Amino acid sequence: MEIPNHSSNSSTNKKMKKNQTLEGKFRFDLDTCSKHKNLSGAISLYETALSQNIRLNHYHFNALLYLCSNSVTDPSSKALALEYGFRIFDHMVSSKINPNEATVTAVARLAAAKGDGDYAFGLVKEMGKYNVAPRLRSYDPALLYFCGNLMADKAYEVEEHMGSMGVIAEEPELAALLKVSAETGREDRVYSYLHKLRSSVRCVSESTAEIIEGWFCSGAASKAGESNFDLGRIEEAILKNGGGWHGQGWIGKGKWRVCRSKVDSNGCCCSCAERLVCVDIDRLETEKFAQSVASLAMEREVKVNFREFMDWLEKHADYEAIVDGANIGLYQQNFANGGFSLSQLDAVAKELSNRSQNKWPLVILHNKRLRALLENSSNQKLLEEWLAQGVLYTTPNGSNDDWYWLYAAVKLKCLLVTNDEMRDHIFELLGSSFILKWKERHQVRYTFVKGNLELQMPPSYSSVIQESEKGTWHVPLASESDDKTSKAWLCISRTSTHGHLGEGVENLEASEIDEPVHCDFTISNSYESESITGNIGSNGSPGSCQSFDNITTSMTGKRKNRSPSPSRLQPLSH
């Protein structure tokens, strides 16, 4: 084995350093200062570069500005960082080197540290003249400065500019906006930012939770709201929004009761006994989703075939569950003599029928698969019954049945039985985050244990900020645990909203409220434990979490007041 010649390597490095240009040495030394966050060393290098007429490029300026902006948090180096930071930026501009996004962000941080939020915001607004698009971090210095100094109107202006540029605020920014709104008594803005948090963050951090608690414990919060409101309008808004929120403003008046609580496996809050729901996408989102699926399907399928399916579905819209036939029939069939298990598919169809008062699901199956199954005489009777009863829709040759079962489930707003995780190219075209939100509410997974079917229904509730028709709020706190029943929640209600809406709001002290109710935290895998899947709002009297009688509505996820559906299917012919 060859032994490394360390003396040779050392001499080579020395030779390289000896032959290094001034520009090369400057770059090497600057990188070293950046690595070790050595501001004073970098400033010394900058002064030396000026004295030696070394031409500075974009990289050099950004490295220096980055060091300056990162040093303003250290009191011992802040003055030096501010002095040289702006000097270096002026030098960059005078050298006709256009700033990029990293440049603007660094200088905006310097401006905010200097106490000039307007300059920090101005830099971002002028990025367009350099053909540079701002990022969230570009806005942070100005936004957080204005929020921290209770300059609410200017903070709102920054957020509006963000929106116009397609930049979406995340939890730190929304928490800052929420805090400045709370501290300046902007009740409408607090309400708005709570809903923006709801739509962008599933569980809030502890620091955000403290801001929320601070608002609801304030005098301004107790005065916010109306005692007289239209309950019908509130309930309609909840239905329209997919459940879990109405967005119609503060309900009631009086002091708020804020406590830390937990939610049991049925979605029952252990403090106020209100039942949380599994939140769906709203009506407009659902319609857009269906249109997107249809549009993409007709680009990739034979257009006339998919259009025929869409027209057929309009006339046969009474299904409450769609079944991905291939996914179920091929489940765990990768063994010798394994194939397509019609018995598994039959078990799923029968179980869904039993759970929904003998209403059969719609099974989507490729025509090629059906023809193969019909070759076995033992399958013919069952398949012919399904065809006669409208249980089966076969997709045409050359089609991808994924488009069909997805479109049907979205269009009919019903359950989808499949273990498909929807991660392939088809679903990427539709947007993964949107798919995930829809899946939580509509996908039913399954397994066969020793031949016995087990269905995993959608969760009984969503771990997301929820606002009920009573005006109460439930806010989940971030946790490392995957156990939903161990998660802490903020339970927030008026001190008198344990009665029904419309009965009047009284100003009661928190001490007059009953002790938090006890809820059963035993996790059940039975269907009954999931029986509130499709319901919106709370049910039952305070102190109890009652089961719903309408098992069909619960299992399917369809709205309770959905308009009547067309008549049952007629036998199909393809």
Coordinates of C-alpha atoms in Angstrom, one line a residue:
M1 CA 0.0 0.0 0.0
E2 CA 1.3 3.4 -0.9
I3 CA 2.1 5.6 2.1
P4 CA 0.9 9.2 1.8
N5 CA 3.7 11.7 1.6
H6 CA 2.6 14.4 4.0
S7 CA 5.7 16.5 3.5
S8 CA 5.0 16.5 -0.2
N9 CA 1.4 17.7 0.4
S10 CA 2.5 20.4 2.8
S11 CA 5.0 21.8 0.3
T12 CA 2.4 21.8 -2.5
N13 CA 0.0 23.8 -0.3
K14 CA 2.8 26.3 0.5
K15 CA 3.6 26.6 -3.2
M16 CA -0.1 27.2 -4.0
K17 CA -0.3 29.9 -1.3
K18 CA 2.9 31.5 -2.6
N19 CA 1.5 31.6 -6.2
Q20 CA -2.0 32.8 -5.0
T21 CA -3.2 36.1 -6.5
L22 CA -4.3 39.0 -4.3
E23 CA -7.9 38.3 -5.4
G24 CA -7.6 34.6 -4.6
K25 CA -6.1 35.3 -1.2
F26 CA -8.9 37.8 -0.4
R27 CA -11.6 35.3 -1.3
F28 CA -9.9 32.5 0.7
D29 CA -9.6 34.8 3.8
L30 CA -13.1 36.2 3.4
D31 CA -14.5 32.6 3.4
T32 CA -12.6 31.8 6.5
C33 CA -14.0 34.9 8.3
S34 CA -17.5 33.9 7.2
K35 CA -17.0 30.4 8.4
H36 CA -16.0 31.6 11.9
K37 CA -18.4 34.6 11.9
N38 CA -15.4 37.0 12.3
L39 CA -16.8 40.4 11.5
S40 CA -13.8 42.4 12.6
G41 CA -11.5 40.3 10.5
A42 CA -13.8 40.7 7.4
I43 CA -13.9 44.4 7.9
S44 CA -10.1 44.5 8.0
L45 CA -10.0 42.5 4.8
Y46 CA -12.4 44.9 3.2
E47 CA -10.3 47.9 4.1
T48 CA -7.2 46.1 2.7
A49 CA -9.0 45.2 -0.5
L50 CA -9.8 48.9 -1.0
S51 CA -6.2 50.0 -0.4
Q52 CA -5.0 47.4 -2.9
N53 CA -7.6 48.2 -5.5
I54 CA -8.9 44.7 -5.5
R55 CA -12.1 44.6 -7.7
L56 CA -14.9 43.3 -5.5
N57 CA -17.6 41.1 -7.2
H58 CA -21.2 40.2 -6.2
Y59 CA -20.0 37.3 -4.1
H60 CA -17.6 39.4 -2.0
F61 CA -20.3 42.1 -1.3
N62 CA -22.9 39.5 -0.3
A63 CA -20.5 37.7 2.0
L64 CA -19.6 40.9 3.7
L65 CA -23.2 42.0 4.0
Y66 CA -24.2 38.6 5.4
L67 CA -21.6 38.9 8.1
C68 CA -22.8 42.4 9.0
S69 CA -26.4 41.5 9.1
N70 CA -25.7 38.4 11.3
S71 CA -23.7 40.5 13.8
V72 CA -26.3 43.1 14.7
T73 CA -27.7 40.8 17.4
D74 CA -24.4 41.0 19.3
P75 CA -24.3 44.3 21.3
S76 CA -20.5 44.3 21.1
S77 CA -20.5 44.3 17.3
K78 CA -23.7 45.9 16.4
A79 CA -22.3 49.4 15.8
L80 CA -19.5 48.2 13.6
A81 CA -21.9 46.0 11.6
L82 CA -24.3 48.9 11.0
E83 CA -21.6 51.4 10.1
Y84 CA -19.8 49.1 7.5
G85 CA -23.0 47.3 6.4
F86 CA -24.5 50.4 4.8
R87 CA -21.1 51.6 3.6
I88 CA -20.5 48.3 1.8
F89 CA -24.0 48.3 0.3
D90 CA -23.5 51.9 -1.1
H91 CA -20.2 50.7 -2.5
M92 CA -21.9 47.8 -4.2
V93 CA -24.6 50.0 -5.8
S94 CA -22.0 52.6 -6.9
S95 CA -20.1 49.8 -8.6
K96 CA -23.2 49.1 -10.7
I97 CA -23.6 45.6 -9.2
N98 CA -27.3 44.9 -8.9
P99 CA -28.4 43.5 -5.6
N100 CA -30.1 40.1 -5.6
E101 CA -32.6 38.8 -3.0
A102 CA -29.9 37.8 -0.5
T103 CA -28.4 41.3 -0.8
V104 CA -31.8 43.0 -0.1
T105 CA -32.6 40.7 2.8
A106 CA -29.2 41.3 4.5
V107 CA -29.6 45.1 4.1
A108 CA -33.2 45.0 5.3
R109 CA -32.0 43.3 8.4
L110 CA -29.5 46.0 9.0
A111 CA -32.2 48.7 8.5
A112 CA -34.5 47.0 11.0
A113 CA -31.7 46.7 13.5
K114 CA -31.0 50.4 13.0
G115 CA -34.7 51.2 13.7
D116 CA -35.6 52.1 10.2
G117 CA -38.5 49.8 9.2
D118 CA -39.5 52.0 6.4
Y119 CA -36.2 51.7 4.7
A120 CA -36.3 47.9 5.2
F121 CA -39.7 47.8 3.5
G122 CA -38.7 50.2 0.8
L123 CA -35.8 48.0 -0.2
V124 CA -38.2 45.1 -0.8
K125 CA -40.7 47.2 -2.7
E126 CA -37.9 48.3 -5.1
M127 CA -36.7 44.8 -5.8
G128 CA -38.7 44.8 -9.0
K129 CA -36.4 47.3 -10.7
Y130 CA -33.6 44.7 -10.3
N131 CA -35.8 41.9 -11.8
V132 CA -35.6 40.2 -8.4
A133 CA -38.6 38.5 -6.7
P134 CA -38.9 38.8 -2.9
R135 CA -39.1 35.8 -0.6
L136 CA -40.7 35.5 2.8
R137 CA -37.4 36.2 4.5
S138 CA -37.1 39.4 2.5
Y139 CA -40.2 40.8 4.2
D140 CA -39.4 39.6 7.7
P141 CA -37.2 42.4 8.9
A142 CA -39.7 45.1 8.1
L143 CA -42.7 43.1 9.2
L144 CA -41.3 42.0 12.5
Y145 CA -39.9 45.5 13.2
F146 CA -43.3 47.1 12.7
C147 CA -45.1 44.4 14.7
G148 CA -42.5 44.6 17.5
N149 CA -43.0 48.3 17.7
L150 CA -46.8 48.2 17.7
M151 CA -46.9 49.9 14.3
A152 CA -49.9 47.8 13.2
D153 CA -51.0 49.7 10.1
K154 CA -47.5 49.5 8.6
A155 CA -47.3 45.8 9.5
Y156 CA -50.6 45.3 7.6
E157 CA -49.2 47.2 4.6
V158 CA -46.3 44.8 4.5
E159 CA -48.6 41.8 4.6
E160 CA -50.7 43.2 1.8
H161 CA -47.6 43.7 -0.3
M162 CA -46.6 40.1 0.4
G163 CA -50.0 38.9 -0.8
S164 CA -49.7 40.9 -4.0
M165 CA -46.3 39.2 -4.7
G166 CA -47.7 35.7 -4.0
V167 CA -45.6 35.4 -0.8
I168 CA -47.5 33.5 2.0
A169 CA -47.0 34.2 5.6
E170 CA -46.1 31.3 7.9
E171 CA -46.6 30.8 11.6
P172 CA -43.9 33.2 12.9
E173 CA -45.2 36.0 10.7
L174 CA -48.9 35.3 11.5
A175 CA -48.1 35.1 15.2
A176 CA -46.4 38.5 15.0
L177 CA -49.4 40.0 13.2
L178 CA -51.7 38.4 15.7
K179 CA -49.8 39.8 18.6
V180 CA -49.6 43.4 17.3
S181 CA -53.4 43.2 16.5
A182 CA -54.1 41.9 20.0
E183 CA -52.0 44.5 21.7
T184 CA -53.5 47.4 19.8
G185 CA -57.1 46.1 20.2
R186 CA -57.8 45.3 16.6
E187 CA -60.4 42.7 17.2
D188 CA -61.3 42.2 13.5
R189 CA -57.7 41.7 12.6
V190 CA -57.2 39.2 15.5
Y191 CA -60.2 37.2 14.2
S192 CA -58.7 37.3 10.6
Y193 CA -55.3 36.1 11.7
L194 CA -56.7 33.3 13.8
H195 CA -58.3 32.0 10.6
K196 CA -55.2 32.5 8.6
L197 CA -53.4 30.4 11.2
R198 CA -56.1 27.8 11.0
S199 CA -55.7 27.5 7.2
S200 CA -51.9 27.4 7.2
V201 CA -50.8 25.7 10.5
R202 CA -52.3 22.5 11.8
C203 CA -50.9 22.7 15.4
V204 CA -49.5 25.9 16.9
S205 CA -46.3 26.3 18.8
E206 CA -46.2 27.1 22.5
S207 CA -45.2 30.7 21.8
T208 CA -48.1 31.3 19.5
A209 CA -50.4 29.6 22.0
E210 CA -49.3 32.2 24.6
I211 CA -50.2 35.0 22.2
I212 CA -53.6 33.5 21.6
E213 CA -54.2 33.1 25.4
G214 CA -53.1 36.7 26.0
W215 CA -55.7 38.0 23.6
F216 CA -58.6 36.0 24.9
C217 CA -57.7 37.0 28.5
S218 CA -57.8 40.7 27.6
G219 CA -60.5 43.3 28.1
A220 CA -60.7 44.0 24.4
A221 CA -61.5 40.3 23.7
S222 CA -64.4 40.3 26.2
K223 CA -66.0 43.3 24.4
A224 CA -65.6 41.9 20.9
G225 CA -68.6 40.3 19.4
E226 CA -72.4 40.5 19.0
S227 CA -75.1 39.0 21.3
N228 CA -77.6 39.0 18.4
F229 CA -76.7 36.9 15.4
D230 CA -78.4 34.7 12.9
L231 CA -77.9 31.1 13.9
G232 CA -79.1 29.8 10.5
R233 CA -76.4 31.9 8.7
I234 CA -73.7 30.6 11.0
E235 CA -74.8 27.0 10.4
E236 CA -74.9 27.5 6.7
A237 CA -71.4 29.0 6.7
I238 CA -70.1 26.0 8.6
L239 CA -71.6 23.6 6.0
K240 CA -70.3 25.7 3.1
N241 CA -66.8 25.9 4.6
G242 CA -66.5 22.1 5.1
G243 CA -67.0 22.1 8.9
G244 CA -64.9 23.3 11.8
W245 CA -65.3 27.0 11.2
H246 CA -67.8 29.6 10.1
G247 CA -65.7 32.8 9.7
Q248 CA -68.7 35.1 10.5
G249 CA -67.0 37.0 13.3
W250 CA -67.0 36.9 17.1
I251 CA -70.1 35.4 18.6
G252 CA -71.5 36.6 22.0
K253 CA -70.0 39.0 24.5
G254 CA -68.4 38.7 27.9
K255 CA -65.3 37.2 29.4
W256 CA -63.7 34.2 27.9
R257 CA -62.8 31.0 29.7
V258 CA -59.3 29.8 28.5
C259 CA -57.9 26.5 29.7
R260 CA -55.6 23.7 28.5
S261 CA -57.6 20.5 27.7
K262 CA -57.4 17.2 25.8
V263 CA -59.7 15.7 23.3
D264 CA -60.8 12.0 23.5
S265 CA -60.8 9.5 20.6
N266 CA -64.4 10.5 19.7
G267 CA -63.4 14.2 19.4
C268 CA -65.0 15.2 22.7
C269 CA -63.3 18.1 24.5
C270 CA -62.7 17.2 28.2
S271 CA -63.2 20.8 29.3
C272 CA -66.3 22.0 27.5
A273 CA -67.7 18.7 26.2
E274 CA -68.0 20.1 22.7
R275 CA -67.4 17.7 19.9
L276 CA -64.8 18.5 17.3
V277 CA -65.2 17.5 13.7
C278 CA -63.2 16.1 10.8
V279 CA -62.7 19.2 8.6
D280 CA -63.4 19.0 4.9
I281 CA -62.4 21.3 2.1
D282 CA -65.1 23.9 1.4
R283 CA -67.7 23.8 -1.4
L284 CA -65.8 26.1 -3.7
E285 CA -62.5 24.1 -3.2
T286 CA -64.4 20.9 -3.8
E287 CA -65.9 22.1 -7.1
K288 CA -62.5 23.4 -8.3
F289 CA -60.9 20.1 -7.3
A290 CA -63.5 18.1 -9.3
Q291 CA -63.0 20.4 -12.3
S292 CA -59.2 20.0 -12.1
V293 CA -59.5 16.2 -12.1
A294 CA -61.9 16.2 -15.0
S295 CA -59.8 18.6 -17.0
L296 CA -56.6 16.6 -16.5
A297 CA -58.4 13.3 -17.1
M298 CA -59.8 14.5 -20.5
E299 CA -56.3 15.6 -21.5
R300 CA -54.9 12.1 -20.8
E301 CA -57.9 9.9 -21.4
V302 CA -60.0 9.4 -24.5
K303 CA -62.1 12.6 -24.1
V304 CA -65.4 11.1 -25.2
N305 CA -65.0 8.2 -22.7
F306 CA -64.5 10.4 -19.7
R307 CA -67.2 12.8 -20.7
E308 CA -69.6 9.9 -20.9
F309 CA -68.6 8.9 -17.4
M310 CA -69.2 12.5 -16.1
D311 CA -72.6 12.6 -17.7
W312 CA -73.5 9.2 -16.3
L313 CA -72.4 10.2 -12.9
E314 CA -74.7 13.3 -13.0
K315 CA -77.6 11.0 -13.4
H316 CA -76.5 8.5 -10.8
A317 CA -75.3 10.6 -7.9
D318 CA -76.7 8.6 -5.0
Y319 CA -73.6 6.8 -4.0
E320 CA -72.0 7.3 -0.6
A321 CA -68.8 5.4 -1.2
I322 CA -66.6 4.8 -4.2
V323 CA -64.4 1.6 -4.3
D324 CA -61.1 1.3 -6.0
G325 CA -61.7 -2.2 -7.3
A326 CA -58.2 -3.0 -8.5
N327 CA -56.5 -1.8 -5.3
I328 CA -58.7 -4.1 -3.2
G329 CA -58.8 -7.1 -5.5
L330 CA -55.0 -7.2 -5.8
Y331 CA -54.3 -6.6 -2.1
Q332 CA -51.8 -9.1 -0.7
Q333 CA -52.0 -11.3 -3.8
N334 CA -48.3 -11.4 -4.5
F335 CA -47.9 -15.1 -3.8
A336 CA -48.0 -18.3 -5.8
N337 CA -51.3 -18.8 -7.5
G338 CA -52.3 -15.3 -6.3
G339 CA -54.4 -13.2 -8.7
F340 CA -57.4 -10.9 -8.4
S341 CA -59.4 -11.6 -5.3
L342 CA -63.1 -11.0 -6.0
S343 CA -63.9 -12.3 -2.6
Q344 CA -62.0 -9.4 -1.0
L345 CA -63.8 -6.9 -3.2
D346 CA -67.2 -8.5 -2.3
A347 CA -66.4 -8.3 1.4
V348 CA -65.7 -4.5 1.1
A349 CA -68.8 -3.9 -0.9
K350 CA -71.0 -5.8 1.5
E351 CA -69.5 -4.2 4.6
L352 CA -70.2 -0.7 3.1
S353 CA -73.7 -1.7 2.3
N354 CA -74.3 -3.0 5.8
R355 CA -73.0 0.2 7.3
S356 CA -75.2 2.5 5.2
Q357 CA -78.6 0.9 5.5
N358 CA -78.2 -1.4 2.4
K359 CA -77.0 1.3 0.0
W360 CA -74.4 -0.2 -2.2
P361 CA -71.1 1.6 -3.1
L362 CA -69.9 2.2 -6.6
V363 CA -67.1 -0.2 -7.6
I364 CA -64.8 1.2 -10.3
L365 CA -63.1 -1.6 -12.3
H366 CA -61.2 -1.7 -15.6
N367 CA -63.1 -3.4 -18.4
K368 CA -60.1 -5.7 -19.1
R369 CA -60.3 -6.9 -15.5
L370 CA -64.0 -7.6 -15.7
R371 CA -63.6 -9.7 -18.8
A372 CA -60.9 -11.8 -17.2
L373 CA -63.1 -12.3 -14.1
L374 CA -66.1 -13.4 -16.2
E375 CA -64.0 -16.2 -17.8
N376 CA -64.4 -18.0 -14.4
S377 CA -67.9 -19.3 -14.2
S378 CA -67.9 -19.1 -10.4
N379 CA -67.6 -15.3 -10.6
Q380 CA -70.4 -14.7 -13.1
K381 CA -73.4 -14.7 -10.8
L382 CA -71.9 -12.1 -8.4
L383 CA -70.7 -9.8 -11.2
E384 CA -74.0 -10.0 -13.1
E385 CA -75.8 -9.1 -9.8
W386 CA -73.5 -6.1 -9.4
L387 CA -74.1 -5.0 -12.9
A388 CA -77.9 -5.4 -12.5
Q389 CA -77.8 -3.5 -9.2
G390 CA -75.6 -0.7 -10.5
V391 CA -72.7 -1.6 -8.1
L392 CA -70.1 -1.8 -10.9
Y393 CA -68.8 0.7 -13.4
T394 CA -66.2 -0.6 -15.8
T395 CA -63.7 1.8 -17.4
P396 CA -63.0 1.4 -21.1
N397 CA -59.9 -0.3 -22.6
G398 CA -56.8 2.0 -22.6
S399 CA -58.1 4.0 -19.7
N400 CA -56.5 4.7 -16.3
D401 CA -59.2 3.9 -13.7
D402 CA -57.5 6.2 -11.1
W403 CA -59.1 9.2 -12.9
Y404 CA -62.5 7.6 -12.6
W405 CA -62.6 6.7 -9.0
L406 CA -61.0 9.9 -7.9
Y407 CA -63.4 12.1 -9.9
A408 CA -66.4 10.2 -8.6
A409 CA -65.3 10.5 -5.0
V410 CA -64.7 14.2 -5.3
K411 CA -67.7 15.0 -7.4
L412 CA -70.1 13.1 -5.1
K413 CA -68.4 14.3 -1.9
C414 CA -68.3 10.8 -0.6
L415 CA -65.9 8.3 0.8
L416 CA -63.2 6.6 -1.2
V417 CA -62.1 3.1 -0.2
T418 CA -58.5 2.5 -1.3
N419 CA -55.0 2.0 0.2
D420 CA -53.5 4.0 -2.7
E421 CA -51.5 6.8 -1.1
M422 CA -52.1 9.0 -4.2
R423 CA -48.4 10.0 -4.7
D424 CA -47.8 9.2 -8.3
H425 CA -47.7 11.6 -11.2
I426 CA -51.5 11.9 -11.5
F427 CA -51.8 13.3 -8.0
E428 CA -48.7 15.4 -8.3
L429 CA -50.5 17.3 -11.1
L430 CA -53.3 18.2 -8.7
G431 CA -51.1 19.4 -5.8
S432 CA -49.9 17.2 -3.0
S433 CA -50.9 19.5 -0.1
F434 CA -54.5 19.8 -1.4
I435 CA -54.8 16.0 -1.9
L436 CA -53.6 15.4 1.7
K437 CA -56.3 17.7 3.1
W438 CA -59.0 16.0 1.1
K439 CA -57.7 12.5 1.8
E440 CA -58.0 13.0 5.6
R441 CA -61.7 13.6 5.4
H442 CA -62.6 11.1 2.6
Q443 CA -60.2 8.2 2.4
V444 CA -61.1 4.8 4.0
R445 CA -58.2 2.4 4.3
Y446 CA -58.6 -1.3 4.8
T447 CA -56.8 -4.5 5.7
F448 CA -57.6 -8.2 5.8
V449 CA -56.4 -9.9 9.0
K450 CA -56.6 -13.7 8.6
G451 CA -59.2 -13.1 5.9
N452 CA -61.3 -10.8 8.0
L453 CA -61.9 -7.3 6.7
E454 CA -61.1 -4.2 8.8
L455 CA -62.0 -0.7 7.6
Q456 CA -60.1 2.3 8.9
M457 CA -62.7 5.1 8.6
P458 CA -61.6 8.8 8.4
P459 CA -60.7 10.2 11.8
S460 CA -63.5 11.4 14.0
Y461 CA -61.9 14.9 14.2
S462 CA -59.1 16.9 12.7
S463 CA -56.2 18.3 14.7
V464 CA -56.6 21.8 13.4
I465 CA -57.9 25.1 14.9
Q466 CA -61.7 24.8 15.1
E467 CA -64.4 27.4 15.6
S468 CA -67.9 26.2 16.5
E469 CA -71.3 27.6 15.8
K470 CA -71.4 28.6 19.5
G471 CA -68.4 30.8 19.0
T472 CA -66.0 28.6 21.0
W473 CA -62.4 27.9 19.8
H474 CA -60.2 24.8 20.1
V475 CA -56.5 25.2 19.2
P476 CA -54.2 22.2 19.0
L477 CA -50.7 22.6 20.4
A478 CA -47.7 21.1 18.6
S479 CA -46.5 17.9 20.1
E480 CA -43.9 15.2 19.3
S481 CA -46.3 12.5 20.1
D482 CA -48.4 10.8 17.4
D483 CA -51.1 10.0 19.9
K484 CA -54.0 12.4 19.3
T485 CA -55.5 11.9 22.7
S486 CA -52.3 13.0 24.5
K487 CA -52.2 16.2 22.5
A488 CA -52.9 19.4 24.5
W489 CA -55.5 21.9 23.2
L490 CA -56.5 25.4 24.1
C491 CA -60.2 25.3 24.9
I492 CA -61.6 28.8 24.6
S493 CA -65.3 29.7 25.2
R494 CA -67.3 32.6 26.6
T495 CA -67.9 31.9 30.3
S496 CA -71.6 31.6 29.5
T497 CA -71.7 29.7 26.3
H498 CA -72.3 26.3 27.9
G499 CA -76.0 27.1 27.1
H500 CA -77.6 27.1 23.7
L501 CA -77.1 29.9 21.2
G502 CA -79.8 32.6 21.3
E503 CA -80.4 32.2 25.1
G504 CA -78.5 35.3 25.9
V505 CA -75.0 36.0 27.1
E506 CA -74.2 36.6 30.7
N507 CA -71.0 38.0 32.2
L508 CA -70.0 35.1 34.5
E509 CA -66.7 34.8 36.3
A510 CA -64.5 31.9 35.3
S511 CA -64.8 30.6 38.9
E512 CA -68.6 30.1 38.4
I513 CA -68.0 27.6 35.6
D514 CA -68.3 23.9 36.5
E515 CA -65.2 21.8 36.7
P516 CA -64.0 20.4 33.4
V517 CA -65.9 17.3 32.4
H518 CA -64.2 13.9 32.3
C519 CA -63.9 12.2 29.0
D520 CA -63.1 8.6 28.2
F521 CA -59.6 8.4 26.6
T522 CA -59.8 4.7 25.7
I523 CA -59.0 4.4 22.0
S524 CA -61.5 2.2 20.3
N525 CA -61.0 0.6 16.8
S526 CA -64.7 -0.1 16.5
Y527 CA -66.9 1.7 13.9
E528 CA -68.9 3.3 16.7
S529 CA -65.9 5.2 17.8
E530 CA -65.8 6.9 14.4
S531 CA -69.5 7.6 14.2
I532 CA -69.2 11.4 14.1
T533 CA -67.1 11.5 11.0
G534 CA -69.6 13.3 8.8
N535 CA -71.3 15.7 11.3
I536 CA -70.7 19.3 11.6
G537 CA -70.8 21.3 14.9
S538 CA -71.3 20.0 18.3
N539 CA -74.0 17.7 19.7
G540 CA -75.4 16.8 23.0
S541 CA -75.7 18.8 26.2
P542 CA -72.7 20.1 28.1
G543 CA -70.9 17.5 30.0
S544 CA -71.7 14.7 27.6
C545 CA -70.5 13.5 24.2
Q546 CA -73.5 11.7 22.7
S547 CA -73.3 9.3 19.7
F548 CA -75.1 10.3 16.6
D549 CA -78.1 8.2 15.5
N550 CA -77.5 8.9 11.8
I551 CA -74.9 6.3 11.1
T552 CA -75.3 6.5 7.4
T553 CA -74.4 10.2 7.3
S554 CA -71.6 9.6 9.7
M555 CA -70.1 6.8 7.7
T556 CA -70.4 8.4 4.3
G557 CA -69.3 11.9 5.1
K558 CA -72.1 13.4 3.1
R559 CA -73.8 16.5 4.5
K560 CA -76.9 15.9 6.6
N561 CA -79.0 18.5 4.6
R562 CA -77.8 17.4 1.2
S563 CA -80.4 17.7 -1.5
P564 CA -82.1 14.4 -2.7
S565 CA -80.0 12.4 -5.1
P566 CA -81.1 10.9 -8.5
S567 CA -82.7 7.5 -8.6
R568 CA -80.8 4.3 -8.3
L569 CA -78.6 3.0 -11.1
Q570 CA -79.8 1.0 -14.0
P571 CA -77.9 -2.0 -15.3
L572 CA -74.8 -1.0 -17.2
S573 CA -73.6 -2.0 -20.6
H574 CA -70.1 -1.1 -21.9

